[in-house]
Coordinates of C-alpha atoms in Angstrom, one line a residue:
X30 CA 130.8 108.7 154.3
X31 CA 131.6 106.6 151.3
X32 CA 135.1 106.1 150.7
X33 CA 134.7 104.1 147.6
X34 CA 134.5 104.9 143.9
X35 CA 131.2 107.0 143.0
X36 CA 128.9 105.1 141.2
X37 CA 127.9 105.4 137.2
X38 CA 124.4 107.2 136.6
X39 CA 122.5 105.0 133.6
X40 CA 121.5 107.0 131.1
X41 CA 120.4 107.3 127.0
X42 CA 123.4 107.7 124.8
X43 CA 121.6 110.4 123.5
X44 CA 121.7 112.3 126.8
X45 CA 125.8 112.1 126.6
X46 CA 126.2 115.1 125.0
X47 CA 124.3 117.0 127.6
X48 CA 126.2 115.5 130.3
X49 CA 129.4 117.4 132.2
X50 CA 133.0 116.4 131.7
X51 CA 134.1 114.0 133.9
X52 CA 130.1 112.5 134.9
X53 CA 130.5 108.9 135.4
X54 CA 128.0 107.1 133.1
X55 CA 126.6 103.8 131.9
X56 CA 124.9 103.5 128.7
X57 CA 123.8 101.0 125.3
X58 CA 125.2 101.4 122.3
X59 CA 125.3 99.7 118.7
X60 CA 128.9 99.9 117.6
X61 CA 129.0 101.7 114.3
X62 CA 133.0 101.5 113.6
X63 CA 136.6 100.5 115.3
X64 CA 139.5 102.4 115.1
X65 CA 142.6 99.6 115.8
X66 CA 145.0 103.1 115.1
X67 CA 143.3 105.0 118.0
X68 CA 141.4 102.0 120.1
X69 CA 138.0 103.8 120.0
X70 CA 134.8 102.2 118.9
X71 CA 132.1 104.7 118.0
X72 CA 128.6 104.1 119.3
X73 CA 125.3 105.3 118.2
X74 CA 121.5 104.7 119.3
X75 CA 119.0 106.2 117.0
X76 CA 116.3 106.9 119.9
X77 CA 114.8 109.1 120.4
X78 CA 113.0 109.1 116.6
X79 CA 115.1 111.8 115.1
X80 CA 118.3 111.7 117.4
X81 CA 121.3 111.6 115.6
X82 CA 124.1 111.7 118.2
X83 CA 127.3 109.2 118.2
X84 CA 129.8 108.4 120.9
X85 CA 133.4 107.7 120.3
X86 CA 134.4 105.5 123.1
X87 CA 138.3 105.1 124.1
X88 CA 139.1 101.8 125.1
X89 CA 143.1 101.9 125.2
X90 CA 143.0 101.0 128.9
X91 CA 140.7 97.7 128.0
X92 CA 142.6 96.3 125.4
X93 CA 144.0 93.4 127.1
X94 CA 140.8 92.3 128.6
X95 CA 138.2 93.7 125.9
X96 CA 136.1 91.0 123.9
X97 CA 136.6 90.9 119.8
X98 CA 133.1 91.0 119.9
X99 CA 132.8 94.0 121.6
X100 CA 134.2 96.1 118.2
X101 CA 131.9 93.9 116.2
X102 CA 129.9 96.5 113.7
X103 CA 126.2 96.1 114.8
X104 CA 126.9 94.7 118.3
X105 CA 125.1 95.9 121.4
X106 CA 127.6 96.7 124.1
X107 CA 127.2 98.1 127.6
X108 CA 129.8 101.1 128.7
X109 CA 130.6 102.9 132.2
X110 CA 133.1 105.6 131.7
X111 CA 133.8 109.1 132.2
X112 CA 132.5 111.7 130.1
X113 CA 135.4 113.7 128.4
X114 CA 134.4 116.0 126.0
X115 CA 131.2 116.6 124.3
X116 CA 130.3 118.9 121.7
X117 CA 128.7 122.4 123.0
X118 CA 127.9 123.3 119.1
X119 CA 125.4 120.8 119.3
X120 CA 126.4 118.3 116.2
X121 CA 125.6 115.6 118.9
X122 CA 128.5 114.3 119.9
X123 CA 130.4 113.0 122.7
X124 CA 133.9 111.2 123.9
X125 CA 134.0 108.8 126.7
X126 CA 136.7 107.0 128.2
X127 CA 135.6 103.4 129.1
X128 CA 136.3 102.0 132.4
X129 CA 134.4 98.6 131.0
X130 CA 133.2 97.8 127.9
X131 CA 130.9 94.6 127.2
X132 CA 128.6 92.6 125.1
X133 CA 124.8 93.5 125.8
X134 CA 123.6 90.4 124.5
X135 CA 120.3 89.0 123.5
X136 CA 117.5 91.8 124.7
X137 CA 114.6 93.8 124.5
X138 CA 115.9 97.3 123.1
X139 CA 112.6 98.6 123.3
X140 CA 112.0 97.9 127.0
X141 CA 115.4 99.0 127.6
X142 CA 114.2 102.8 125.8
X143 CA 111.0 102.9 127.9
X144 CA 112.7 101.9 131.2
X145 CA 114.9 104.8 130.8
X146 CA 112.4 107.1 130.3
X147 CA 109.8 106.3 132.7
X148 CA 113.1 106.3 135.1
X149 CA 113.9 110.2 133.8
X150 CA 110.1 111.1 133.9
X151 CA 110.2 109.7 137.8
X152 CA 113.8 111.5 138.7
X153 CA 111.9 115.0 137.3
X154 CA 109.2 114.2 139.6
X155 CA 110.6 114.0 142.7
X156 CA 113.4 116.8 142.2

């Protein structure tokens, strides 16, 4: 028996909204806005085609460590958090608060997309 911290299940942003409160995740993003007032940075990821779904991701326990370019409109980042809210009306919406927060850097956002899918398409298969 593991006495340590659970670990953070990788997934699509736009999965977030169907996740529970309280699932720890890891996900992309492209930062769309910062709020200095309310230290969030809201997150989006157009895929799949037609997905419209944005995270707003609270980062008031990171601000002394959290990179400037990690707020940068248009940068990548990588998150692992906790779910904390999402929206059951189904505008495609979700809250996170961020255990880390960093820059994705230079990569392949279209390998990234198919990895995660063939990954879902194999963890249906074996359930």
């Amino acid at each position: 028996m593991s006495r340590g911290p659970l670990p953070s299940e990788l997934c699509l942003l736009s999965w977030l909204p169907r996740r529970k409160i309280d699932d720890k995740v890891r996900f992309l993003g492209c930062v769309t806005a910062y709020s200095t007032k309310t230290a969030c940075i809201t997150l989006g990821h157009l895929y799949p085609r037609g997905t419209n779904v944005s995270v707003t991701v609270n980062v008031e326990l990171l601000l002394e460590t959290l990179a400037s370019e990690a707020t940068r409109t248009g940068e990548w980042v990588n998150v692992i958090g906790y779910v904390k809210g999402v929206d059951v009306v189904g505008s495609g919406a979700a809250a996170v608060q961020a255990l880390m927060v960093w820059p994705a850097g230079p990569m392949d956002i279209q390998h990234y997309e198919a990895a995660l899918e063939e990954m879902q398409a194999t963890a249906h298969t074996d359930s």
